[in-house]
Amino acid sequence: MVKIAPSILSADFCRLGEDIRAVSTADWLHVDVMDGMFVPNISIGVPVVQSIRKHTGMFLDTHLMVEKPGRYVKAFADAGADLLSIHLEADMPPAIHAALDEMAALGVKRGIVLRPITSAEAVLPYLKEGLDLILVMTVEPGFGGQAFMADMLPKLTAIRCYIEKYCPTCHLEVDGGINPDTAKLCVEAGADILVAGSAIYNAPDIPAAIAALRG
Ligand code: DX5
Ligand code: ZN
């Protein structure tokens, strides 16, 4: 069963509570944290996650687009994130392993993220130790509303094979340019969690947009 994770990056931050309630027919809430260093944009941080946590029971899928993300694992876990996903490109491998270990100790679910340039094989050392989620970016991280990169589909297929072999409970998520057409391609390639910002928040009927993504 595919899960839909609306990205609040496309919400109106002046009415964030209402915009979160508007997506209550979805499964997870995708929270994009950007530091202005790992990506050129700056979005939201720990205090916003704390506030969201008080107002929704939705699973908070927190995508950290920050340099050296291990610095922030405890803060986001304490703020109420259910899952933290960290970019493999954001630090050296020992530090990524250490950050994942810290997530396990804190009881938060563990994800890794790949920029478009990063190969499928890069997940193997982490997947073999157990992960809850692998996120494949289907745009360059940093901004909503970009066009889907269809050349990421073979990467999804390859990672789905690795997941079946090494950690079958791990989810495979896609993020960037997801609409009903690209969602279908991603699910066929092995994705089971679909992040969507503009395709949901720019739609005239949000529950219908969420249903359309489920296919
Ligand atoms: C981009 C973010 C995405 C973004 C997706 O760096 O990680 O989650 O909100 O937006 P859309 O669905 O509009 O491409
Ligand atoms: Zn994201």
JSON list of C-alpha atoms and ligand atoms in Angstrom, two decimals:
[
{"chain": "A", "resi": 1, "resn": "MET", "atom": "CA", "xyz": [0.00, 0.00, 0.00]},
{"chain": "A", "resi": 2, "resn": "VAL", "atom": "CA", "xyz": [1.49, 3.33, -1.09]},
{"chain": "A", "resi": 3, "resn": "LYS", "atom": "CA", "xyz": [1.69, 6.12, 1.48]},
{"chain": "A", "resi": 4, "resn": "ILE", "atom": "CA", "xyz": [1.32, 9.82, 0.64]},
{"chain": "A", "resi": 5, "resn": "ALA", "atom": "CA", "xyz": [3.47, 12.38, 2.45]},
{"chain": "A", "resi": 6, "resn": "PRO", "atom": "CA", "xyz": [2.46, 15.99, 1.73]},
{"chain": "A", "resi": 7, "resn": "SER", "atom": "CA", "xyz": [5.39, 18.40, 1.94]},
{"chain": "A", "resi": 8, "resn": "ILE", "atom": "CA", "xyz": [4.55, 21.46, 4.01]},
{"chain": "A", "resi": 9, "resn": "LEU", "atom": "CA", "xyz": [7.22, 23.39, 2.09]},
{"chain": "A", "resi": 10, "resn": "SER", "atom": "CA", "xyz": [4.34, 24.24, -0.28]},
{"chain": "A", "resi": 11, "resn": "ALA", "atom": "CA", "xyz": [1.98, 25.24, 2.57]},
{"chain": "A", "resi": 12, "resn": "ASP", "atom": "CA", "xyz": [1.22, 28.82, 3.60]},
{"chain": "A", "resi": 13, "resn": "PHE", "atom": "CA", "xyz": [3.30, 29.22, 6.78]},
{"chain": "A", "resi": 14, "resn": "CYS", "atom": "CA", "xyz": [0.94, 31.93, 8.04]},
{"chain": "A", "resi": 15, "resn": "ARG", "atom": "CA", "xyz": [-1.80, 29.30, 8.27]},
{"chain": "A", "resi": 16, "resn": "LEU", "atom": "CA", "xyz": [0.28, 26.20, 8.83]},
{"chain": "A", "resi": 17, "resn": "GLY", "atom": "CA", "xyz": [-2.16, 24.55, 11.28]},
{"chain": "A", "resi": 18, "resn": "GLU", "atom": "CA", "xyz": [-5.03, 24.78, 8.79]},
{"chain": "A", "resi": 19, "resn": "ASP", "atom": "CA", "xyz": [-2.80, 23.60, 5.95]},
{"chain": "A", "resi": 20, "resn": "ILE", "atom": "CA", "xyz": [-1.79, 20.55, 7.99]},
{"chain": "A", "resi": 21, "resn": "ARG", "atom": "CA", "xyz": [-5.41, 19.73, 8.84]},
{"chain": "A", "resi": 22, "resn": "ALA", "atom": "CA", "xyz": [-6.19, 20.05, 5.12]},
{"chain": "A", "resi": 23, "resn": "VAL", "atom": "CA", "xyz": [-4.00, 17.01, 4.37]},
{"chain": "A", "resi": 24, "resn": "SER", "atom": "CA", "xyz": [-5.38, 14.75, 7.11]},
{"chain": "A", "resi": 25, "resn": "THR", "atom": "CA", "xyz": [-6.42, 12.11, 4.55]},
{"chain": "A", "resi": 26, "resn": "ALA", "atom": "CA", "xyz": [-2.74, 11.57, 3.77]},
{"chain": "A", "resi": 27, "resn": "ASP", "atom": "CA", "xyz": [-0.48, 9.18, 5.70]},
{"chain": "A", "resi": 28, "resn": "TRP", "atom": "CA", "xyz": [2.66, 11.04, 6.74]},
{"chain": "A", "resi": 29, "resn": "LEU", "atom": "CA", "xyz": [3.61, 14.73, 6.96]},
{"chain": "A", "resi": 30, "resn": "HIS", "atom": "CA", "xyz": [6.87, 15.60, 5.19]},
{"chain": "A", "resi": 31, "resn": "VAL", "atom": "CA", "xyz": [8.86, 18.36, 6.90]},
{"chain": "A", "resi": 32, "resn": "ASP", "atom": "CA", "xyz": [11.70, 19.92, 4.88]},
{"chain": "A", "resi": 33, "resn": "VAL", "atom": "CA", "xyz": [14.50, 21.39, 6.99]},
{"chain": "A", "resi": 34, "resn": "MET", "atom": "CA", "xyz": [17.04, 23.47, 5.02]},
{"chain": "A", "resi": 35, "resn": "ASP", "atom": "CA", "xyz": [20.11, 25.22, 6.41]},
{"chain": "A", "resi": 36, "resn": "GLY", "atom": "CA", "xyz": [21.17, 27.53, 3.56]},
{"chain": "A", "resi": 37, "resn": "MET", "atom": "CA", "xyz": [24.47, 25.60, 3.33]},
{"chain": "A", "resi": 38, "resn": "PHE", "atom": "CA", "xyz": [23.72, 22.05, 2.19]},
{"chain": "A", "resi": 39, "resn": "VAL", "atom": "CA", "xyz": [21.08, 23.60, -0.06]},
{"chain": "A", "resi": 40, "resn": "PRO", "atom": "CA", "xyz": [20.80, 27.25, -1.07]},
{"chain": "A", "resi": 41, "resn": "ASN", "atom": "CA", "xyz": [17.39, 27.74, 0.56]},
{"chain": "A", "resi": 42, "resn": "ILE", "atom": "CA", "xyz": [16.51, 28.21, 4.25]},
{"chain": "A", "resi": 43, "resn": "SER", "atom": "CA", "xyz": [13.17, 26.83, 5.47]},
{"chain": "A", "resi": 44, "resn": "ILE", "atom": "CA", "xyz": [12.19, 25.77, 8.99]},
{"chain": "A", "resi": 45, "resn": "GLY", "atom": "CA", "xyz": [13.83, 24.34, 12.08]},
{"chain": "A", "resi": 46, "resn": "VAL", "atom": "CA", "xyz": [13.40, 22.79, 15.51]},
{"chain": "A", "resi": 47, "resn": "PRO", "atom": "CA", "xyz": [10.84, 25.24, 17.01]},
{"chain": "A", "resi": 48, "resn": "VAL", "atom": "CA", "xyz": [8.47, 24.73, 14.09]},
{"chain": "A", "resi": 49, "resn": "VAL", "atom": "CA", "xyz": [8.66, 20.95, 14.46]},
{"chain": "A", "resi": 50, "resn": "GLN", "atom": "CA", "xyz": [7.89, 21.37, 18.18]},
{"chain": "A", "resi": 51, "resn": "SER", "atom": "CA", "xyz": [4.80, 23.42, 17.33]},
{"chain": "A", "resi": 52, "resn": "ILE", "atom": "CA", "xyz": [3.62, 20.99, 14.65]},
{"chain": "A", "resi": 53, "resn": "ARG", "atom": "CA", "xyz": [4.03, 18.09, 17.09]},
{"chain": "A", "resi": 54, "resn": "LYS", "atom": "CA", "xyz": [1.61, 19.72, 19.55]},
{"chain": "A", "resi": 55, "resn": "HIS", "atom": "CA", "xyz": [-1.08, 20.08, 16.90]},
{"chain": "A", "resi": 56, "resn": "THR", "atom": "CA", "xyz": [-1.08, 16.84, 14.92]},
{"chain": "A", "resi": 57, "resn": "GLY", "atom": "CA", "xyz": [-0.77, 13.13, 15.50]},
{"chain": "A", "resi": 58, "resn": "MET", "atom": "CA", "xyz": [0.46, 12.60, 11.95]},
{"chain": "A", "resi": 59, "resn": "PHE", "atom": "CA", "xyz": [3.76, 10.76, 11.49]},
{"chain": "A", "resi": 60, "resn": "LEU", "atom": "CA", "xyz": [6.42, 13.46, 11.05]},
{"chain": "A", "resi": 61, "resn": "ASP", "atom": "CA", "xyz": [8.76, 12.47, 8.23]},
{"chain": "A", "resi": 62, "resn": "THR", "atom": "CA", "xyz": [11.57, 14.98, 8.70]},
{"chain": "A", "resi": 63, "resn": "HIS", "atom": "CA", "xyz": [13.96, 15.53, 5.79]},
{"chain": "A", "resi": 64, "resn": "LEU", "atom": "CA", "xyz": [17.15, 17.20, 6.99]},
{"chain": "A", "resi": 65, "resn": "MET", "atom": "CA", "xyz": [18.87, 19.11, 4.19]},
{"chain": "A", "resi": 66, "resn": "VAL", "atom": "CA", "xyz": [21.65, 20.31, 6.48]},
{"chain": "A", "resi": 67, "resn": "GLU", "atom": "CA", "xyz": [25.43, 20.00, 6.63]},
{"chain": "A", "resi": 68, "resn": "LYS", "atom": "CA", "xyz": [26.70, 17.62, 9.32]},
{"chain": "A", "resi": 69, "resn": "PRO", "atom": "CA", "xyz": [23.19, 16.51, 10.31]},
{"chain": "A", "resi": 70, "resn": "GLY", "atom": "CA", "xyz": [24.44, 14.56, 13.32]},
{"chain": "A", "resi": 71, "resn": "ARG", "atom": "CA", "xyz": [24.55, 17.92, 15.12]},
{"chain": "A", "resi": 72, "resn": "TYR", "atom": "CA", "xyz": [20.76, 18.08, 15.08]},
{"chain": "A", "resi": 73, "resn": "VAL", "atom": "CA", "xyz": [19.56, 14.50, 15.58]},
{"chain": "A", "resi": 74, "resn": "LYS", "atom": "CA", "xyz": [18.79, 14.88, 19.28]},
{"chain": "A", "resi": 75, "resn": "ALA", "atom": "CA", "xyz": [17.13, 18.27, 18.88]},
{"chain": "A", "resi": 76, "resn": "PHE", "atom": "CA", "xyz": [14.73, 17.06, 16.19]},
{"chain": "A", "resi": 77, "resn": "ALA", "atom": "CA", "xyz": [14.05, 13.79, 18.01]},
{"chain": "A", "resi": 78, "resn": "ASP", "atom": "CA", "xyz": [13.23, 15.73, 21.19]},
{"chain": "A", "resi": 79, "resn": "ALA", "atom": "CA", "xyz": [11.03, 18.10, 19.15]},
{"chain": "A", "resi": 80, "resn": "GLY", "atom": "CA", "xyz": [8.84, 15.14, 18.19]},
{"chain": "A", "resi": 81, "resn": "ALA", "atom": "CA", "xyz": [10.02, 13.98, 14.77]},
{"chain": "A", "resi": 82, "resn": "ASP", "atom": "CA", "xyz": [9.05, 10.35, 14.14]},
{"chain": "A", "resi": 83, "resn": "LEU", "atom": "CA", "xyz": [11.62, 9.76, 11.40]},
{"chain": "A", "resi": 84, "resn": "LEU", "atom": "CA", "xyz": [14.77, 11.67, 10.49]},
{"chain": "A", "resi": 85, "resn": "SER", "atom": "CA", "xyz": [16.33, 11.30, 7.08]},
{"chain": "A", "resi": 86, "resn": "ILE", "atom": "CA", "xyz": [19.87, 12.56, 6.52]},
{"chain": "A", "resi": 87, "resn": "HIS", "atom": "CA", "xyz": [21.75, 13.08, 3.25]},
{"chain": "A", "resi": 88, "resn": "LEU", "atom": "CA", "xyz": [24.70, 10.81, 2.54]},
{"chain": "A", "resi": 89, "resn": "GLU", "atom": "CA", "xyz": [26.45, 13.80, 0.95]},
{"chain": "A", "resi": 90, "resn": "ALA", "atom": "CA", "xyz": [26.14, 15.92, 4.10]},
{"chain": "A", "resi": 91, "resn": "ASP", "atom": "CA", "xyz": [29.03, 14.35, 6.06]},
{"chain": "A", "resi": 92, "resn": "MET", "atom": "CA", "xyz": [31.71, 11.64, 5.98]},
{"chain": "A", "resi": 93, "resn": "PRO", "atom": "CA", "xyz": [30.55, 7.99, 6.26]},
{"chain": "A", "resi": 94, "resn": "PRO", "atom": "CA", "xyz": [31.64, 7.48, 9.91]},
{"chain": "A", "resi": 95, "resn": "ALA", "atom": "CA", "xyz": [29.62, 10.53, 10.93]},
{"chain": "A", "resi": 96, "resn": "ILE", "atom": "CA", "xyz": [26.57, 9.31, 9.00]},
{"chain": "A", "resi": 97, "resn": "HIS", "atom": "CA", "xyz": [26.84, 5.92, 10.73]},
{"chain": "A", "resi": 98, "resn": "ALA", "atom": "CA", "xyz": [27.15, 7.67, 14.10]},
{"chain": "A", "resi": 99, "resn": "ALA", "atom": "CA", "xyz": [24.09, 9.83, 13.41]},
{"chain": "A", "resi": 100, "resn": "LEU", "atom": "CA", "xyz": [22.06, 6.72, 12.50]},
{"chain": "A", "resi": 101, "resn": "ASP", "atom": "CA", "xyz": [23.23, 5.00, 15.70]},
{"chain": "A", "resi": 102, "resn": "GLU", "atom": "CA", "xyz": [22.13, 8.01, 17.71]},
{"chain": "A", "resi": 103, "resn": "MET", "atom": "CA", "xyz": [18.68, 7.89, 16.08]},
{"chain": "A", "resi": 104, "resn": "ALA", "atom": "CA", "xyz": [18.35, 4.24, 17.10]},
{"chain": "A", "resi": 105, "resn": "ALA", "atom": "CA", "xyz": [19.33, 5.08, 20.68]},
{"chain": "A", "resi": 106, "resn": "LEU", "atom": "CA", "xyz": [16.75, 7.89, 20.76]},
{"chain": "A", "resi": 107, "resn": "GLY", "atom": "CA", "xyz": [14.00, 5.66, 19.37]},
{"chain": "A", "resi": 108, "resn": "VAL", "atom": "CA", "xyz": [13.46, 7.69, 16.21]},
{"chain": "A", "resi": 109, "resn": "LYS", "atom": "CA", "xyz": [13.13, 6.00, 12.83]},
{"chain": "A", "resi": 110, "resn": "ARG", "atom": "CA", "xyz": [16.15, 6.21, 10.55]},
{"chain": "A", "resi": 111, "resn": "GLY", "atom": "CA", "xyz": [16.37, 7.31, 6.94]},
{"chain": "A", "resi": 112, "resn": "ILE", "atom": "CA", "xyz": [19.07, 8.19, 4.44]},
{"chain": "A", "resi": 113, "resn": "VAL", "atom": "CA", "xyz": [18.66, 10.44, 1.39]},
{"chain": "A", "resi": 114, "resn": "LEU", "atom": "CA", "xyz": [20.42, 10.48, -1.97]},
{"chain": "A", "resi": 115, "resn": "ARG", "atom": "CA", "xyz": [20.85, 13.57, -4.14]},
{"chain": "A", "resi": 116, "resn": "PRO", "atom": "CA", "xyz": [20.36, 12.86, -7.86]},
{"chain": "A", "resi": 117, "resn": "ILE", "atom": "CA", "xyz": [24.12, 12.53, -8.41]},
{"chain": "A", "resi": 118, "resn": "THR", "atom": "CA", "xyz": [24.59, 9.83, -5.73]},
{"chain": "A", "resi": 119, "resn": "SER", "atom": "CA", "xyz": [24.52, 6.24, -6.97]},
{"chain": "A", "resi": 120, "resn": "ALA", "atom": "CA", "xyz": [22.26, 3.44, -5.78]},
{"chain": "A", "resi": 121, "resn": "GLU", "atom": "CA", "xyz": [25.25, 1.44, -4.47]},
{"chain": "A", "resi": 122, "resn": "ALA", "atom": "CA", "xyz": [25.97, 4.17, -1.90]},
{"chain": "A", "resi": 123, "resn": "VAL", "atom": "CA", "xyz": [23.08, 2.88, 0.25]},
{"chain": "A", "resi": 124, "resn": "LEU", "atom": "CA", "xyz": [24.57, -0.58, 0.78]},
{"chain": "A", "resi": 125, "resn": "PRO", "atom": "CA", "xyz": [26.77, -0.04, 3.86]},
{"chain": "A", "resi": 126, "resn": "TYR", "atom": "CA", "xyz": [23.82, 1.58, 5.67]},
{"chain": "A", "resi": 127, "resn": "LEU", "atom": "CA", "xyz": [21.08, -0.71, 4.42]},
{"chain": "A", "resi": 128, "resn": "LYS", "atom": "CA", "xyz": [23.00, -3.77, 5.57]},
{"chain": "A", "resi": 129, "resn": "GLU", "atom": "CA", "xyz": [22.94, -2.37, 9.12]},
{"chain": "A", "resi": 130, "resn": "GLY", "atom": "CA", "xyz": [19.17, -1.77, 8.96]},
{"chain": "A", "resi": 131, "resn": "LEU", "atom": "CA", "xyz": [17.22, 1.32, 7.91]},
{"chain": "A", "resi": 132, "resn": "ASP", "atom": "CA", "xyz": [13.59, 2.38, 8.05]},
{"chain": "A", "resi": 133, "resn": "LEU", "atom": "CA", "xyz": [13.64, 4.48, 4.88]},
{"chain": "A", "resi": 134, "resn": "ILE", "atom": "CA", "xyz": [15.68, 5.37, 1.82]},
{"chain": "A", "resi": 135, "resn": "LEU", "atom": "CA", "xyz": [14.68, 8.63, 0.13]},
{"chain": "A", "resi": 136, "resn": "VAL", "atom": "CA", "xyz": [15.63, 9.10, -3.52]},
{"chain": "A", "resi": 137, "resn": "MET", "atom": "CA", "xyz": [15.52, 12.75, -4.58]},
{"chain": "A", "resi": 138, "resn": "THR", "atom": "CA", "xyz": [13.91, 13.14, -7.98]},
{"chain": "A", "resi": 139, "resn": "VAL", "atom": "CA", "xyz": [14.90, 16.83, -8.16]},
{"chain": "A", "resi": 140, "resn": "GLU", "atom": "CA", "xyz": [17.91, 18.73, -6.82]},
{"chain": "A", "resi": 141, "resn": "PRO", "atom": "CA", "xyz": [16.98, 19.40, -3.18]},
{"chain": "A", "resi": 142, "resn": "GLY", "atom": "CA", "xyz": [16.24, 22.96, -2.13]},
{"chain": "A", "resi": 143, "resn": "PHE", "atom": "CA", "xyz": [13.01, 24.09, -3.74]},
{"chain": "A", "resi": 144, "resn": "GLY", "atom": "CA", "xyz": [9.49, 22.88, -4.41]},
{"chain": "A", "resi": 145, "resn": "GLY", "atom": "CA", "xyz": [7.85, 23.01, -7.81]},
{"chain": "A", "resi": 146, "resn": "GLN", "atom": "CA", "xyz": [10.71, 21.60, -9.92]},
{"chain": "A", "resi": 147, "resn": "ALA", "atom": "CA", "xyz": [10.40, 19.10, -12.78]},
{"chain": "A", "resi": 148, "resn": "PHE", "atom": "CA", "xyz": [10.69, 15.37, -12.06]},
{"chain": "A", "resi": 149, "resn": "MET", "atom": "CA", "xyz": [13.97, 13.74, -13.18]},
{"chain": "A", "resi": 150, "resn": "ALA", "atom": "CA", "xyz": [12.90, 10.57, -15.01]},
{"chain": "A", "resi": 151, "resn": "ASP", "atom": "CA", "xyz": [16.50, 9.35, -15.09]},
{"chain": "A", "resi": 152, "resn": "MET", "atom": "CA", "xyz": [16.15, 8.55, -11.36]},
{"chain": "A", "resi": 153, "resn": "LEU", "atom": "CA", "xyz": [13.78, 5.64, -12.14]},
{"chain": "A", "resi": 154, "resn": "PRO", "atom": "CA", "xyz": [16.54, 3.03, -12.71]},
{"chain": "A", "resi": 155, "resn": "LYS", "atom": "CA", "xyz": [18.05, 4.07, -9.36]},
{"chain": "A", "resi": 156, "resn": "LEU", "atom": "CA", "xyz": [14.71, 3.31, -7.69]},
{"chain": "A", "resi": 157, "resn": "THR", "atom": "CA", "xyz": [14.58, -0.13, -9.30]},
{"chain": "A", "resi": 158, "resn": "ALA", "atom": "CA", "xyz": [18.14, -0.89, -8.19]},
{"chain": "A", "resi": 159, "resn": "ILE", "atom": "CA", "xyz": [17.52, 0.23, -4.61]},
{"chain": "A", "resi": 160, "resn": "ARG", "atom": "CA", "xyz": [14.26, -1.76, -4.45]},
{"chain": "A", "resi": 161, "resn": "CYS", "atom": "CA", "xyz": [16.32, -4.88, -5.30]},
{"chain": "A", "resi": 162, "resn": "TYR", "atom": "CA", "xyz": [18.84, -4.07, -2.55]},
{"chain": "A", "resi": 163, "resn": "ILE", "atom": "CA", "xyz": [15.99, -3.53, -0.06]},
{"chain": "A", "resi": 164, "resn": "GLU", "atom": "CA", "xyz": [14.42, -6.91, -0.87]},
{"chain": "A", "resi": 165, "resn": "LYS", "atom": "CA", "xyz": [17.80, -8.56, -0.41]},
{"chain": "A", "resi": 166, "resn": "TYR", "atom": "CA", "xyz": [19.15, -6.82, 2.70]},
{"chain": "A", "resi": 167, "resn": "CYS", "atom": "CA", "xyz": [16.32, -5.15, 4.64]},
{"chain": "A", "resi": 168, "resn": "PRO", "atom": "CA", "xyz": [12.81, -5.90, 3.32]},
{"chain": "A", "resi": 169, "resn": "THR", "atom": "CA", "xyz": [11.05, -3.72, 5.90]},
{"chain": "A", "resi": 170, "resn": "CYS", "atom": "CA", "xyz": [12.81, -0.56, 4.66]},
{"chain": "A", "resi": 171, "resn": "HIS", "atom": "CA", "xyz": [10.56, 1.94, 2.85]},
{"chain": "A", "resi": 172, "resn": "LEU", "atom": "CA", "xyz": [11.57, 3.53, -0.46]},
{"chain": "A", "resi": 173, "resn": "GLU", "atom": "CA", "xyz": [10.46, 7.16, -0.76]},
{"chain": "A", "resi": 174, "resn": "VAL", "atom": "CA", "xyz": [10.60, 9.64, -3.63]},
{"chain": "A", "resi": 175, "resn": "ASP", "atom": "CA", "xyz": [10.61, 13.43, -3.35]},
{"chain": "A", "resi": 176, "resn": "GLY", "atom": "CA", "xyz": [10.46, 16.07, -6.06]},
{"chain": "A", "resi": 177, "resn": "GLY", "atom": "CA", "xyz": [8.15, 16.68, -9.00]},
{"chain": "A", "resi": 178, "resn": "ILE", "atom": "CA", "xyz": [5.66, 14.01, -7.92]},
{"chain": "A", "resi": 179, "resn": "ASN", "atom": "CA", "xyz": [2.22, 14.26, -9.56]},
{"chain": "A", "resi": 180, "resn": "PRO", "atom": "CA", "xyz": [-0.24, 11.49, -10.52]},
{"chain": "A", "resi": 181, "resn": "ASP", "atom": "CA", "xyz": [1.74, 10.66, -13.68]},
{"chain": "A", "resi": 182, "resn": "THR", "atom": "CA", "xyz": [5.21, 10.57, -12.13]},
{"chain": "A", "resi": 183, "resn": "ALA", "atom": "CA", "xyz": [3.81, 8.85, -9.01]},
{"chain": "A", "resi": 184, "resn": "LYS", "atom": "CA", "xyz": [2.72, 5.92, -11.15]},
{"chain": "A", "resi": 185, "resn": "LEU", "atom": "CA", "xyz": [6.20, 5.60, -12.69]},
{"chain": "A", "resi": 186, "resn": "CYS", "atom": "CA", "xyz": [7.84, 5.69, -9.26]},
{"chain": "A", "resi": 187, "resn": "VAL", "atom": "CA", "xyz": [5.51, 3.05, -7.78]},
{"chain": "A", "resi": 188, "resn": "GLU", "atom": "CA", "xyz": [6.17, 0.80, -10.78]},
{"chain": "A", "resi": 189, "resn": "ALA", "atom": "CA", "xyz": [9.90, 1.26, -10.13]},
{"chain": "A", "resi": 190, "resn": "GLY", "atom": "CA", "xyz": [9.52, 0.23, -6.47]},
{"chain": "A", "resi": 191, "resn": "ALA", "atom": "CA", "xyz": [8.67, 3.33, -4.41]},
{"chain": "A", "resi": 192, "resn": "ASP", "atom": "CA", "xyz": [6.12, 2.97, -1.61]},
{"chain": "A", "resi": 193, "resn": "ILE", "atom": "CA", "xyz": [6.14, 6.48, -0.08]},
{"chain": "A", "resi": 194, "resn": "LEU", "atom": "CA", "xyz": [5.40, 9.50, -2.27]},
{"chain": "A", "resi": 195, "resn": "VAL", "atom": "CA", "xyz": [6.25, 13.04, -1.14]},
{"chain": "A", "resi": 196, "resn": "ALA", "atom": "CA", "xyz": [4.35, 15.81, -2.92]},
{"chain": "A", "resi": 197, "resn": "GLY", "atom": "CA", "xyz": [4.28, 19.53, -2.25]},
{"chain": "A", "resi": 198, "resn": "SER", "atom": "CA", "xyz": [2.96, 21.57, -5.13]},
{"chain": "A", "resi": 199, "resn": "ALA", "atom": "CA", "xyz": [0.79, 18.77, -6.56]},
{"chain": "A", "resi": 200, "resn": "ILE", "atom": "CA", "xyz": [-1.16, 18.75, -3.29]},
{"chain": "A", "resi": 201, "resn": "TYR", "atom": "CA", "xyz": [-1.08, 22.34, -2.00]},
{"chain": "A", "resi": 202, "resn": "ASN", "atom": "CA", "xyz": [-1.63, 24.01, -5.36]},
{"chain": "A", "resi": 203, "resn": "ALA", "atom": "CA", "xyz": [-4.61, 21.76, -6.13]},
{"chain": "A", "resi": 204, "resn": "PRO", "atom": "CA", "xyz": [-8.15, 23.19, -5.91]},
{"chain": "A", "resi": 205, "resn": "ASP", "atom": "CA", "xyz": [-9.34, 20.04, -4.07]},
{"chain": "A", "resi": 206, "resn": "ILE", "atom": "CA", "xyz": [-6.67, 18.73, -1.71]},
{"chain": "A", "resi": 207, "resn": "PRO", "atom": "CA", "xyz": [-8.32, 15.40, -0.70]},
{"chain": "A", "resi": 208, "resn": "ALA", "atom": "CA", "xyz": [-8.90, 14.67, -4.39]},
{"chain": "A", "resi": 209, "resn": "ALA", "atom": "CA", "xyz": [-5.25, 15.46, -5.18]},
{"chain": "A", "resi": 210, "resn": "ILE", "atom": "CA", "xyz": [-4.12, 13.06, -2.43]},
{"chain": "A", "resi": 211, "resn": "ALA", "atom": "CA", "xyz": [-6.46, 10.35, -3.75]},
{"chain": "A", "resi": 212, "resn": "ALA", "atom": "CA", "xyz": [-5.15, 10.90, -7.31]},
{"chain": "A", "resi": 213, "resn": "LEU", "atom": "CA", "xyz": [-1.59, 10.30, -6.12]},
{"chain": "A", "resi": 214, "resn": "ARG", "atom": "CA", "xyz": [-2.60, 6.96, -4.64]},
{"chain": "A", "resi": 215, "resn": "GLY", "atom": "CA", "xyz": [-3.48, 5.90, -8.19]},
{"chain": "B", "resi": 1, "resn": "DX5", "atom": "C1", "xyz": [12.76, 19.79, -2.13]},
{"chain": "B", "resi": 1, "resn": "DX5", "atom": "C2", "xyz": [11.98, 19.19, -1.00]},
{"chain": "B", "resi": 1, "resn": "DX5", "atom": "C3", "xyz": [10.67, 18.63, -1.40]},
{"chain": "B", "resi": 1, "resn": "DX5", "atom": "C4", "xyz": [9.70, 19.62, -2.00]},
{"chain": "B", "resi": 1, "resn": "DX5", "atom": "C5", "xyz": [8.91, 18.87, -3.04]},
{"chain": "B", "resi": 1, "resn": "DX5", "atom": "O1", "xyz": [14.08, 19.98, -1.73]},
{"chain": "B", "resi": 1, "resn": "DX5", "atom": "O2", "xyz": [12.72, 18.14, -0.40]},
{"chain": "B", "resi": 1, "resn": "DX5", "atom": "O3", "xyz": [10.05, 17.91, -0.33]},
{"chain": "B", "resi": 1, "resn": "DX5", "atom": "O4", "xyz": [8.82, 20.20, -1.08]},
{"chain": "B", "resi": 1, "resn": "DX5", "atom": "O5", "xyz": [8.11, 19.77, -3.72]},
{"chain": "B", "resi": 1, "resn": "DX5", "atom": "P1", "xyz": [7.36, 19.36, -5.08]},
{"chain": "B", "resi": 1, "resn": "DX5", "atom": "O6", "xyz": [6.45, 18.21, -4.76]},
{"chain": "B", "resi": 1, "resn": "DX5", "atom": "O7", "xyz": [6.62, 20.62, -5.42]},
{"chain": "B", "resi": 1, "resn": "DX5", "atom": "O8", "xyz": [8.43, 19.01, -6.09]},
{"chain": "B", "resi": 2, "resn": "ZN", "atom": "ZN", "xyz": [11.76, 16.80, 1.08]}
]
